[in-house]
mmCIF file of C-alpha atoms and ligand atoms in Angstrom:
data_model
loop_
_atom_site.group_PDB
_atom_site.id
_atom_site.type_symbol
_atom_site.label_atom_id
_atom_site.label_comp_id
_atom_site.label_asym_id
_atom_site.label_seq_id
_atom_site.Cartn_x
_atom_site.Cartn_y
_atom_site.Cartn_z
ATOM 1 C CA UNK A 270 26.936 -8.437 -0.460
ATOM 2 C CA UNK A 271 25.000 -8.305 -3.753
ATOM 3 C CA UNK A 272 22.335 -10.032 -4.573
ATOM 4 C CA UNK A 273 21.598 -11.463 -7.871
ATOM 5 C CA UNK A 274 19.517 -9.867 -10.136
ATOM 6 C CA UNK A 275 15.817 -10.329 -10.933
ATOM 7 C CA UNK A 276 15.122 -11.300 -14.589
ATOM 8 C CA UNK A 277 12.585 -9.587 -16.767
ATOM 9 C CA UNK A 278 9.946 -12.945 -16.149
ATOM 10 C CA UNK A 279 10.601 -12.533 -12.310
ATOM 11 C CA UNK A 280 8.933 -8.904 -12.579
ATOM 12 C CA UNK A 281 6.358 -10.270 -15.155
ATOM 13 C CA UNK A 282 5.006 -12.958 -12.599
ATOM 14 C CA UNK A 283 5.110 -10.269 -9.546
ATOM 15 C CA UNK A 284 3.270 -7.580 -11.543
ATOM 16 C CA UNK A 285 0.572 -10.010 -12.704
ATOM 17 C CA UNK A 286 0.632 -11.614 -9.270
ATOM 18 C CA UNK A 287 -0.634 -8.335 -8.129
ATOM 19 C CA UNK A 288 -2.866 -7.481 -10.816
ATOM 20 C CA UNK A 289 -6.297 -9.084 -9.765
ATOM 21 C CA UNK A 290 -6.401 -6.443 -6.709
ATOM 22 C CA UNK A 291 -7.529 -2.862 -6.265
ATOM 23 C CA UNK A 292 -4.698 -0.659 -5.430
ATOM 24 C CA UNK A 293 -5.075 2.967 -4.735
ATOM 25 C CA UNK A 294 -3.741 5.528 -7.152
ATOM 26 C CA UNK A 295 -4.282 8.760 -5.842
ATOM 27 C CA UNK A 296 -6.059 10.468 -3.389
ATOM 28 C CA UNK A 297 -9.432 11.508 -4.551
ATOM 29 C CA UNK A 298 -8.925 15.148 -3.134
ATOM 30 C CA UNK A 299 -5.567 15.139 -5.785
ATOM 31 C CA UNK A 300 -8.066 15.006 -9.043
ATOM 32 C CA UNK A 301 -10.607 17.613 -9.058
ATOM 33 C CA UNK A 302 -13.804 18.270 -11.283
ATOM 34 C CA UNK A 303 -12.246 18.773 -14.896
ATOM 35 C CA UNK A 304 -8.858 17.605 -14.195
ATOM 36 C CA UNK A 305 -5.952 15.390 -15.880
ATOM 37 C CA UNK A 306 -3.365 13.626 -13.651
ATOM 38 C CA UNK A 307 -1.067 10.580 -14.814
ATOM 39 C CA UNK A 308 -0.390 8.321 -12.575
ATOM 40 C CA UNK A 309 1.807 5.134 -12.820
ATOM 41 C CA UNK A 310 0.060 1.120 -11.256
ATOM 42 C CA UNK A 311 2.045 -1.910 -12.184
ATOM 43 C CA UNK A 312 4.415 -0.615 -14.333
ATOM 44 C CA UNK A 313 1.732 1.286 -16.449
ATOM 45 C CA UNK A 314 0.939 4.327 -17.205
ATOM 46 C CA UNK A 315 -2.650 5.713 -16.995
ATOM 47 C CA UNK A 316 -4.522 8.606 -17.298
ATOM 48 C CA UNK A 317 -6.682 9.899 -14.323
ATOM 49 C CA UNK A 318 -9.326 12.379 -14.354
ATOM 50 C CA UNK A 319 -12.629 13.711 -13.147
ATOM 51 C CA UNK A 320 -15.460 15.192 -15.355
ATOM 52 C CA UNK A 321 -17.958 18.145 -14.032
ATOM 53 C CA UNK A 322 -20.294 15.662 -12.097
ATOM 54 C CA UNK A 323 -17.428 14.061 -10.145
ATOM 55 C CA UNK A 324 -17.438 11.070 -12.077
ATOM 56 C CA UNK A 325 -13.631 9.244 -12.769
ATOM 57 C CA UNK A 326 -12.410 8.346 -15.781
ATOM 58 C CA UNK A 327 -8.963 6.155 -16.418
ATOM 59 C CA UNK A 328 -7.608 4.632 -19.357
ATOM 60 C CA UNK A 329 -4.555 3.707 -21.067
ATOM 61 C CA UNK A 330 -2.369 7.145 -20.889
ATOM 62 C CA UNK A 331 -1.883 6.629 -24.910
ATOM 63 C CA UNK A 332 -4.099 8.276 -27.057
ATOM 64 C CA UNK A 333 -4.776 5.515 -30.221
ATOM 65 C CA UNK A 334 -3.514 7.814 -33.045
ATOM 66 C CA UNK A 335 0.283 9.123 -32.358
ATOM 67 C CA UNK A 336 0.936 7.547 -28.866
ATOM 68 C CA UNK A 337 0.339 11.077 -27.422
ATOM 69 C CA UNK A 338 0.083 11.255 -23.640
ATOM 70 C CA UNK A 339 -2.999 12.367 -22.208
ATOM 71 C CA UNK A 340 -2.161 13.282 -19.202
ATOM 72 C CA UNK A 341 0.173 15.468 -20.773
ATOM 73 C CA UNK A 342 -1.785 18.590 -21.306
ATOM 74 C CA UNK A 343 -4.983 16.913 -22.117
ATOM 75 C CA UNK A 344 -8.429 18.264 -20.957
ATOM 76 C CA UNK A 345 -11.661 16.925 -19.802
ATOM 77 C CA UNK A 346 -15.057 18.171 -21.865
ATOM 78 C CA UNK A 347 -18.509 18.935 -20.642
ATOM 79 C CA UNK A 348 -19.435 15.821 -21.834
ATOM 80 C CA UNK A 349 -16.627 14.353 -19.467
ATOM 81 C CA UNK A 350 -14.643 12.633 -21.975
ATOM 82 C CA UNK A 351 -10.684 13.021 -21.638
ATOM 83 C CA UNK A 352 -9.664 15.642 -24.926
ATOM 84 C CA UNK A 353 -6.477 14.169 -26.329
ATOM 85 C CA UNK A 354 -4.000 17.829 -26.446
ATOM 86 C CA UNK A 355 -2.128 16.701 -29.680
ATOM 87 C CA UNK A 356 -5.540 16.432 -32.279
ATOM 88 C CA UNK A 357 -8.537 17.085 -29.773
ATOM 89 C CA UNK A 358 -9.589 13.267 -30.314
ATOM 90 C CA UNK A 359 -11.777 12.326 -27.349
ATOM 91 C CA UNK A 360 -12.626 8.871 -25.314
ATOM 92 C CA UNK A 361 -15.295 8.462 -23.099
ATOM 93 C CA UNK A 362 -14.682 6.420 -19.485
ATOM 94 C CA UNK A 363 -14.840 3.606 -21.600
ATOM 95 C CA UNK A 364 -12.489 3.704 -23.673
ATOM 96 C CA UNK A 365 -14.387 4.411 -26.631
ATOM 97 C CA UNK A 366 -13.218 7.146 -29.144
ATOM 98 C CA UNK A 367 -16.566 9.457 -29.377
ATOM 99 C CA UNK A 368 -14.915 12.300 -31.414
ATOM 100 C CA UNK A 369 -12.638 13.282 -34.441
ATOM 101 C CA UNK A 370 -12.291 16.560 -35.295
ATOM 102 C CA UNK A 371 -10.305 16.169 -38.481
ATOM 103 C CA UNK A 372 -13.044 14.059 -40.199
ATOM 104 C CA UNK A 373 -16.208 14.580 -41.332
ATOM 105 C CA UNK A 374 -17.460 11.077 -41.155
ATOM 106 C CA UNK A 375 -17.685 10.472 -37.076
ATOM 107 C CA UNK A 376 -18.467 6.796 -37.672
ATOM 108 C CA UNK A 377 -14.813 6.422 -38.097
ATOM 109 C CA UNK A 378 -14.511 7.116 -34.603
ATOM 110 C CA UNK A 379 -16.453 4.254 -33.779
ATOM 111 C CA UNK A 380 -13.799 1.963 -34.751
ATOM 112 C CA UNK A 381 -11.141 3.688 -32.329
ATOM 113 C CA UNK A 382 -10.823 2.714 -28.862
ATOM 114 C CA UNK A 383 -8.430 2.585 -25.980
ATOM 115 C CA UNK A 384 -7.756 0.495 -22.893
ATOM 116 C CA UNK A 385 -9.981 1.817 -19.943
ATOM 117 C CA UNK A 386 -10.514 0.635 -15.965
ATOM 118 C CA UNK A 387 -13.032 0.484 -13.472
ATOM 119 C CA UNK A 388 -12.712 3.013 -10.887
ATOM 120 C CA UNK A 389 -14.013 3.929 -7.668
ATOM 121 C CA UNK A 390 -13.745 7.098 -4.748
ATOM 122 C CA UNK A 391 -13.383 5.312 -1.628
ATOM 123 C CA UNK A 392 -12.129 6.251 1.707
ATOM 124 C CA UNK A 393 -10.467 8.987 0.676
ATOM 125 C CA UNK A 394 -8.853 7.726 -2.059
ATOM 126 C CA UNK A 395 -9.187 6.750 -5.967
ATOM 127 C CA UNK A 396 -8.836 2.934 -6.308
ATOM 128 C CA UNK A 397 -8.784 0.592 -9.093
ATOM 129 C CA UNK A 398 -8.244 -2.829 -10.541
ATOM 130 C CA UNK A 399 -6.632 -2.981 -13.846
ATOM 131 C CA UNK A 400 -8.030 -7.430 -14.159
ATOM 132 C CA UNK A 401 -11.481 -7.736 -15.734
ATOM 133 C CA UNK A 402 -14.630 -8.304 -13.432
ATOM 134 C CA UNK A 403 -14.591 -11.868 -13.517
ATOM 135 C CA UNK A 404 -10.448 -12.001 -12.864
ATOM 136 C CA UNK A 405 -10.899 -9.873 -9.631
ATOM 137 C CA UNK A 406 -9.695 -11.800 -6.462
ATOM 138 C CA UNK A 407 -11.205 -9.576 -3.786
ATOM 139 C CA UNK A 408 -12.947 -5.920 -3.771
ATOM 140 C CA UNK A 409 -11.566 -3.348 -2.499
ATOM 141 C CA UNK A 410 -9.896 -3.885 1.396
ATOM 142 C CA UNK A 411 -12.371 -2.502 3.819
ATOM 143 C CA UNK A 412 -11.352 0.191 6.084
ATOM 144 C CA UNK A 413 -13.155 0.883 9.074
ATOM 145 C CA UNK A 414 -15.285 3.342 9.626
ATOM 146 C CA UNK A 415 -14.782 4.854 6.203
ATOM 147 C CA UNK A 416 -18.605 5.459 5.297
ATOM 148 C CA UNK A 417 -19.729 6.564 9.134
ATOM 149 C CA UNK A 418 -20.803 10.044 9.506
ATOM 150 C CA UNK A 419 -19.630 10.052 12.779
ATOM 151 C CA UNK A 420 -16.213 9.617 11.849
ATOM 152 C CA UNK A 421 -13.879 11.553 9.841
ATOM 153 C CA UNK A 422 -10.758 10.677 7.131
ATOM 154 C CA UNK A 423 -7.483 12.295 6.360
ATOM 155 C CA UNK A 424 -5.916 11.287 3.637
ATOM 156 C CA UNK A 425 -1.789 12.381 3.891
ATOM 157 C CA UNK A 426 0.665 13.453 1.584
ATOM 158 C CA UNK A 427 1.472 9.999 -0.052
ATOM 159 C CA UNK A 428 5.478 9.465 -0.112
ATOM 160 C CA UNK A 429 6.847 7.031 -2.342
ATOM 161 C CA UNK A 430 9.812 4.307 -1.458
ATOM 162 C CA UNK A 431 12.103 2.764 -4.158
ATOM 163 C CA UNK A 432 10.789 -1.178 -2.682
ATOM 164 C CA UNK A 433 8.911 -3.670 -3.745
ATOM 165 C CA UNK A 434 5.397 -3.278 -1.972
ATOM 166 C CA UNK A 435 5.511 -6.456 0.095
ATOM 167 C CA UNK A 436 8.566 -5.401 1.695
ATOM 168 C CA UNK A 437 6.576 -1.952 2.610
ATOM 169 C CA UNK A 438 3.540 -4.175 4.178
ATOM 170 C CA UNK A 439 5.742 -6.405 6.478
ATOM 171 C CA UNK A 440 7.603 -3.338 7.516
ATOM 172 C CA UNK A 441 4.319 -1.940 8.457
ATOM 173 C CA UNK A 442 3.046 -5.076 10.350
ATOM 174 C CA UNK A 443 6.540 -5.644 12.319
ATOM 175 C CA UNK A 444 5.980 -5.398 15.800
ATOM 176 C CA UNK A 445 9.360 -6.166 17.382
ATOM 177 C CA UNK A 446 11.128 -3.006 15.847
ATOM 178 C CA UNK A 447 9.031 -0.086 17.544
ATOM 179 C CA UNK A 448 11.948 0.063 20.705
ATOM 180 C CA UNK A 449 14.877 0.364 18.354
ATOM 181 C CA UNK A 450 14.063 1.626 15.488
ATOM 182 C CA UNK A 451 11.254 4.345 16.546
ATOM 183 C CA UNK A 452 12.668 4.388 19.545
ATOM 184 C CA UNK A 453 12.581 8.724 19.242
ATOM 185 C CA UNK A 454 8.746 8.599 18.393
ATOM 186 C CA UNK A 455 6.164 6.290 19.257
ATOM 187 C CA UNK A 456 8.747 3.556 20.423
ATOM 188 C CA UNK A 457 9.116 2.366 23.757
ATOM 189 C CA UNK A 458 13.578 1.334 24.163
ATOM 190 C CA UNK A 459 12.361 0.017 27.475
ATOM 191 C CA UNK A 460 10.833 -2.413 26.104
ATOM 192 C CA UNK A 461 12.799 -5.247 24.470
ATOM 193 C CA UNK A 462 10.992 -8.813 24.626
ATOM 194 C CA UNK A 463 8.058 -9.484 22.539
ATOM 195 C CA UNK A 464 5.085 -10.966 24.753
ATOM 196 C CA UNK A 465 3.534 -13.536 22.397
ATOM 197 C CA UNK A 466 1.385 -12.805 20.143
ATOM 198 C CA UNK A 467 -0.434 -14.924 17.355
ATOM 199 C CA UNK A 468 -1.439 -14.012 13.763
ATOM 200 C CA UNK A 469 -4.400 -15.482 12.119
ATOM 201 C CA UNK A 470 -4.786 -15.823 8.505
ATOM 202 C CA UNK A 471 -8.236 -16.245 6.928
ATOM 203 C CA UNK A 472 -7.413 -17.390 3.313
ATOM 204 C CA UNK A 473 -11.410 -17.009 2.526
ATOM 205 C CA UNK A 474 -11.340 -13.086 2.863
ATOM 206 C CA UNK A 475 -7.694 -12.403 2.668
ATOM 207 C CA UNK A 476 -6.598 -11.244 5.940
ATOM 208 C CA UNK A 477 -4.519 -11.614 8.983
ATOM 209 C CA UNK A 478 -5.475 -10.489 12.162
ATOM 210 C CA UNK A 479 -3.520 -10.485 15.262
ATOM 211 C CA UNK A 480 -3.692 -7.797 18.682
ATOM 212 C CA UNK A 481 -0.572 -6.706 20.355
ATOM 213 C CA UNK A 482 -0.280 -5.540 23.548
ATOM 214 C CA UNK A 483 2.202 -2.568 23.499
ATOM 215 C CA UNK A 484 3.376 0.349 26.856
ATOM 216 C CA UNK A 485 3.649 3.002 23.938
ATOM 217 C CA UNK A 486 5.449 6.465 24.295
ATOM 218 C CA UNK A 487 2.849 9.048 25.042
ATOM 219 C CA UNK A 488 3.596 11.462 22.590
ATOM 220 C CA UNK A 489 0.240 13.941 23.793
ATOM 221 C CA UNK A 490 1.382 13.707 26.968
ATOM 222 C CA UNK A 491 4.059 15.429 29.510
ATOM 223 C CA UNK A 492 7.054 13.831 30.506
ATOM 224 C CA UNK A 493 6.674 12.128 34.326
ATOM 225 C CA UNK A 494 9.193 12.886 36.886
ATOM 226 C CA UNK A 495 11.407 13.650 33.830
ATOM 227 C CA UNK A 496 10.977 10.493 31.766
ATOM 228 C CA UNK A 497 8.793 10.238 28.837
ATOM 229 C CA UNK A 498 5.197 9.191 29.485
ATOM 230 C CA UNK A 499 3.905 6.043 28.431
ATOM 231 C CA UNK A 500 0.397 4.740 27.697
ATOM 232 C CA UNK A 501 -0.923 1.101 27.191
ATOM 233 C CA UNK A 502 -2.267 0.832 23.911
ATOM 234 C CA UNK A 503 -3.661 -2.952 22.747
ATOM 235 C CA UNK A 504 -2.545 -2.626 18.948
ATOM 236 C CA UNK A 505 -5.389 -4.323 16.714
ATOM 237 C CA UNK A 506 -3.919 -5.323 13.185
ATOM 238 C CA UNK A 507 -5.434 -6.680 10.530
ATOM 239 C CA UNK A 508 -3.457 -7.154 7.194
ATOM 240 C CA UNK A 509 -6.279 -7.049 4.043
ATOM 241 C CA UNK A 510 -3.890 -9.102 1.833
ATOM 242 C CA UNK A 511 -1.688 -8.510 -0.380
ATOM 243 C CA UNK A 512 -0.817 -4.671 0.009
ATOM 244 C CA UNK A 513 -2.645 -3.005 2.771
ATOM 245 C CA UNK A 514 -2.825 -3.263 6.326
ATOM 246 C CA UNK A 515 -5.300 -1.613 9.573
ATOM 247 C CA UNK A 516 -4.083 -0.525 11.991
ATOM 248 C CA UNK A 517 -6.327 0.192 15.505
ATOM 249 C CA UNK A 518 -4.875 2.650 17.752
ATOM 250 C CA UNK A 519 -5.427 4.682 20.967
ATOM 251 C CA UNK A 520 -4.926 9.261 20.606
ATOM 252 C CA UNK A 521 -5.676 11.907 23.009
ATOM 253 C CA UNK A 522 -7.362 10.690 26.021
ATOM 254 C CA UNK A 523 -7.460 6.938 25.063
ATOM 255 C CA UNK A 524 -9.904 7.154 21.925
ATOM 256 C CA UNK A 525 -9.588 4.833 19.586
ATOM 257 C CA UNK A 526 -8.890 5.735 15.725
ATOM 258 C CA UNK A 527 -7.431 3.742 13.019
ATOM 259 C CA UNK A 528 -4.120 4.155 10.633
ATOM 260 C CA UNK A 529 -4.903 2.398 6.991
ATOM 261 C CA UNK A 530 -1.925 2.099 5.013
ATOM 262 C CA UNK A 531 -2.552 1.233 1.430
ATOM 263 C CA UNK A 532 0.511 0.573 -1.374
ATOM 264 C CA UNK A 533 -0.233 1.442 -4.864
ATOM 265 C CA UNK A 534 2.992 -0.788 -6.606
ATOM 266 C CA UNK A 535 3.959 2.183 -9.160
ATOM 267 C CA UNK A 536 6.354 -1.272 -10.591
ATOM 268 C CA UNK A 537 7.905 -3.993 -8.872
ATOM 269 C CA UNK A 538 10.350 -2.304 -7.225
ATOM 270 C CA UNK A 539 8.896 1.054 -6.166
ATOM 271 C CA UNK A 540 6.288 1.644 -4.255
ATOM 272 C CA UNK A 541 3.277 4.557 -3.005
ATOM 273 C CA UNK A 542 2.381 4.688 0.102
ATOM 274 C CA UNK A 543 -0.970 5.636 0.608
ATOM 275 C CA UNK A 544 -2.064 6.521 4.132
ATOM 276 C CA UNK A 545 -5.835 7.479 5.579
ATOM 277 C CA UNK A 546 -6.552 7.640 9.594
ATOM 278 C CA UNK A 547 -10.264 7.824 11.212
ATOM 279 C CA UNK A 548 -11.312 9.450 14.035
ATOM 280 C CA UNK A 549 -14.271 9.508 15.358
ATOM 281 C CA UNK A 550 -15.650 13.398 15.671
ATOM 282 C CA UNK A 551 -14.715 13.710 19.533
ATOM 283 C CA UNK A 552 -11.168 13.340 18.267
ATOM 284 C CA UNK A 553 -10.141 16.235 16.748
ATOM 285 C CA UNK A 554 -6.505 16.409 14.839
ATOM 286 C CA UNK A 555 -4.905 19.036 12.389
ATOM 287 C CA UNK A 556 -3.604 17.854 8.805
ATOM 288 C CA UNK A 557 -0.221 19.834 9.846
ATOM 289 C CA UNK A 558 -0.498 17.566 13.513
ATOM 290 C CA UNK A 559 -1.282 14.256 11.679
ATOM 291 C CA UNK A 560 1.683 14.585 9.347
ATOM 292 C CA UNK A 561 4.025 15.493 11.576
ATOM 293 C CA UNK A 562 3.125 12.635 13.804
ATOM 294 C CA UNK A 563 3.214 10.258 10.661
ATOM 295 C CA UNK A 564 5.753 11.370 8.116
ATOM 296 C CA UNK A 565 9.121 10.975 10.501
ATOM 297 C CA UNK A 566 8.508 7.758 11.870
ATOM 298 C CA UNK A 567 7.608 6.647 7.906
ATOM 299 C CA UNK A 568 11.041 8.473 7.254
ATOM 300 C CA UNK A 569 12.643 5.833 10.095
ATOM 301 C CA UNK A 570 11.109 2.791 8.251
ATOM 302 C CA UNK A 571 12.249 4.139 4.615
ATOM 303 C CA UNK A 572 15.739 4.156 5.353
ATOM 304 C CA UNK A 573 15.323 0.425 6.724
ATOM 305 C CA UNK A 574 13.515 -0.903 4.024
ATOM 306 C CA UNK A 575 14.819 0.761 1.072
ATOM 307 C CA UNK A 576 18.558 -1.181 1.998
ATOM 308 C CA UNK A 577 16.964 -4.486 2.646
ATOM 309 C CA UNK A 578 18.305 -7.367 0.680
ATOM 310 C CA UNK A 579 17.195 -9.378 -1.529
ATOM 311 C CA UNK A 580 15.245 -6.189 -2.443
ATOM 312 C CA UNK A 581 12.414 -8.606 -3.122
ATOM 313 C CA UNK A 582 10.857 -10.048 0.178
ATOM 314 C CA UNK A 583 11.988 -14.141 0.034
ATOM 315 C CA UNK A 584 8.727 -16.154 0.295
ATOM 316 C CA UNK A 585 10.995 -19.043 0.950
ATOM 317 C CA UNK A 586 10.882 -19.198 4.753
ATOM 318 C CA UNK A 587 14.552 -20.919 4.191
ATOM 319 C CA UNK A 588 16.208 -17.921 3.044
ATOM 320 C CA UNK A 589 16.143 -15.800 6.512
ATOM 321 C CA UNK A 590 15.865 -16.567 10.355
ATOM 322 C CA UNK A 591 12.335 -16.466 11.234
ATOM 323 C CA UNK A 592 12.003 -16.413 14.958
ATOM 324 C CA UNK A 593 8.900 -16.745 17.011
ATOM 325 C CA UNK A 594 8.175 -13.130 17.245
ATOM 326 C CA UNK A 595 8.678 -13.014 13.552
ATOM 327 C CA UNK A 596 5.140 -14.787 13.656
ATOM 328 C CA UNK A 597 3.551 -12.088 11.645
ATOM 329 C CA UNK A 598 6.375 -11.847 8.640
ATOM 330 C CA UNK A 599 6.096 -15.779 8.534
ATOM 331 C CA UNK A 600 2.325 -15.560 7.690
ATOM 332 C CA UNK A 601 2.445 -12.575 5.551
ATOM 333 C CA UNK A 602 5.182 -14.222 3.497
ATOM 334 C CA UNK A 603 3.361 -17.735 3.242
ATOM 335 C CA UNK A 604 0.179 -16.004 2.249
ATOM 336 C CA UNK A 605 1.884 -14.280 -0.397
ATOM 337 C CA UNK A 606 3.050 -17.445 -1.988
ATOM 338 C CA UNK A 607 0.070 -19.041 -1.440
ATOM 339 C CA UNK A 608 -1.650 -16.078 -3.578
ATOM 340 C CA UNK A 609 0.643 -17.460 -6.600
ATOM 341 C CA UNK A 610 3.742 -13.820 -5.798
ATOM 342 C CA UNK A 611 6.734 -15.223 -7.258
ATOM 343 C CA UNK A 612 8.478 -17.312 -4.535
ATOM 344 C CA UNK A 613 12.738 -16.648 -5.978
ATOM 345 C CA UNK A 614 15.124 -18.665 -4.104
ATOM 346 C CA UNK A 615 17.777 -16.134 -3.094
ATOM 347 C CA UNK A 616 20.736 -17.724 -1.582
ATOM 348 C CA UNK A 617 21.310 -16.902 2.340
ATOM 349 C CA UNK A 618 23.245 -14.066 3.318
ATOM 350 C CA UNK A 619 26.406 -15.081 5.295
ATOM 351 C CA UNK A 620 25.141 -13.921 8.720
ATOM 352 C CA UNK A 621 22.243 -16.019 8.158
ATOM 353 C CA UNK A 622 23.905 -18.952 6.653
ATOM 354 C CA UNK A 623 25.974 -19.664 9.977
ATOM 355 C CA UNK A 624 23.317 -18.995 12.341
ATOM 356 C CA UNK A 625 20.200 -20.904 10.061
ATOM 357 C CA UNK A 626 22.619 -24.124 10.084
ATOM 358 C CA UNK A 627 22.972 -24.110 13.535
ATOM 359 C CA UNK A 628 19.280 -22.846 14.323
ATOM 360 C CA UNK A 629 17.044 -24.137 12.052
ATOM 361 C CA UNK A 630 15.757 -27.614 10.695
ATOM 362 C CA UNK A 631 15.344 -28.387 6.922
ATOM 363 C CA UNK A 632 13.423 -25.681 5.546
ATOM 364 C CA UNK A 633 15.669 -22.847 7.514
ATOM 365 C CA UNK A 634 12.842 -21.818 9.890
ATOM 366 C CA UNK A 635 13.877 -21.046 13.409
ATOM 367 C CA UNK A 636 13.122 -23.997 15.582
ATOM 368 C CA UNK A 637 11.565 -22.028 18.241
ATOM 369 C CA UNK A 638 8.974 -20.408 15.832
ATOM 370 C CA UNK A 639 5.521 -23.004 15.661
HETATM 371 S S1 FES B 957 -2.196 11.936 -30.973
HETATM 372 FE FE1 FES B 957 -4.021 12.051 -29.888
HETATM 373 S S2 FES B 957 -5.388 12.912 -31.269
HETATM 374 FE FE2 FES B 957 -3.556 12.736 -32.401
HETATM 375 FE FE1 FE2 B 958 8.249 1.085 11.663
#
């Protein structure tokens, strides 16, 4: 069944929707001293790149005189400006033009000046927030742990998904799917009913919290009597609203370490997942070990999420069954529209249409669901 298209002002009110937030870009270890990268947040295009002293720069990726890319061969001088490759024209971390070689008058240059953004090393990774200071909504989500020295970060190779980022983020904070769909990793298919659980949204500093109790496959362990070990792990989540999401989990020998999973919306309908676990220094992992615990079970979700429909998750609690162990999506999605995301009123998929007129009262939630 199709789904009807999205008009040009729908992805105008998502993008700015999302544009008082800091979203991660890149990983810092992915733009060295004196490099260039491009990379691509809300549908634009920006230039990325590190001068001598590790300081970031990013601006517009469009030098001011003939729309040259920058991050398309440009350079970074000793003075750490970004060295536009067409005429050599450079621009500080401001924005500001400092430099043109073709003139003789460099006051010119004072005139000439691009689009530039705050931007910060944290965690790992390189964020920023393309709003002005005083447009901001919230600083950067917190993840745990991130500045003790007696814990340690790996940052992974970020894949990216052709979705909208708030279907990635209530992917990411479903709970009932672990038995079927990673039901070959971490997943437990013995396990079928969700126990209650109950989400709790703090408006004030833009998160939900929530703990689930979960009998987990054991992946570091042997199998038992032939059957796959299995480990209690209580699940701590906390969603840091809109696009990223903690994740408290139990390794080798019940330790505790956390999984942060951070979307940088490239546009409105694709999407980079970012993705940074801490251990504490008694828990020792591999790069090689973390990815292949992480990558196939992201692989799993991908092929879930990337066929959902309406591609855009429906903020209108009407247009899909929500049932009580759907507690999670039901905040996450009210949040959303509470933050001002476009709420589009998709019409019900057939499946859903019988069952929601049957199931649900007047605004299509599941009855059971409080
Ligand atoms: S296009 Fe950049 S300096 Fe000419
Ligand atoms: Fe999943």
């Amino acid at each position: 069944m199709r789904t009807p298209a999205r008009s040009p002002q729908d992805e105008a009110l998502f993008l700015d929707a999302a544009r008082p937030y800091w979203h991660p870009i890149a990983r810092s270890a992915d733009v060295g001293s004196g490099e260039v990268i491009g990379v691509r947040l809300l549908d634009e295009d920006l230039a990325l790149w590190r001068s001598a002293d590790g300081t970031l720069g990013l601006t517009d990726d469009l030098c001011a005189h003939r729309g040259t890319m920058l991050s398309a061969g440009g350079t970074v001088t000793d003075e750490g400006c970004i060295r536009c490759p067409y005429h050599a024209w450079e621009y500080d971390a401001d924005g500001q033009c400092l430099r043109i070689p073709q003139v003789s008058n460099q006051a010119l240059a004072e005139k000439v000046r691009i689009a530039a953004y705050r931007v910060v090393d944290y965690a790992g990774l390189v964020w920023t927030c393309l709003a002005q200071e005083g447009e901001e909504r919230r600083g950067i989500p917190v993840v745990p742990e991130a500045t003790n020295p007696d814990w340690w970060l790996y940052a992974g190779a970020p894949p990216t998904w052709q979705c909208q980022a708030p279907r990635m983020v209530e992917n990411f904070l479903d709970i009932s799917h672990f038995g079927v769909l990673h039901a070959g990793n971490f997943g437990n298919p013995d396990i079928e009913i969700v126990e209650p659980y109950r989400p709790i949204t703090n408006m004030d500093d833009l998160s939900i919290t929530f703990n689930f109790p979960y009998l987990t496959r054991d992946r570091w362990s042997p199998p038992i009597d032939g059957k796959p070990a299995t480990r209690f792990v209580d699940y701590e989540y906390r969603a840091e609203l809109p696009f990223a999401c903690w994740i408290k989990g139990a390794g080798k020998d019940d330790i505790a370490y956390y999984t942060y999973i951070a979307m940088c919306p490239v546009s409105a309908q694709e999407t980079k997942i970012f993705w940074v676990t801490s251990f504490p220094n008694t828990l020792v992992y591999t790069g090689p070990e973390l990815d292949a615990g992480f990558i196939p079970f992201f692989e799993e979700d991908q092929r879930v999420v990337e066929w959902q429909r309406p591609e855009w998750l429906p903020l209108d609690l009407g247009a899909e069954l929500q049932m009580t162990f759907d507690r999670i999506a039901v905040a996450y999605r009210t949040s959303l529209a509470e933050l001002g995301f476009p709420v589009l009123h998709f019409p019900r998929t057939r499946v859903s249409q019988t069952a929601a007129s049957k199931a649900t009262g007047p605004t299509g939630a599941a009855e059971e669901i409080s």
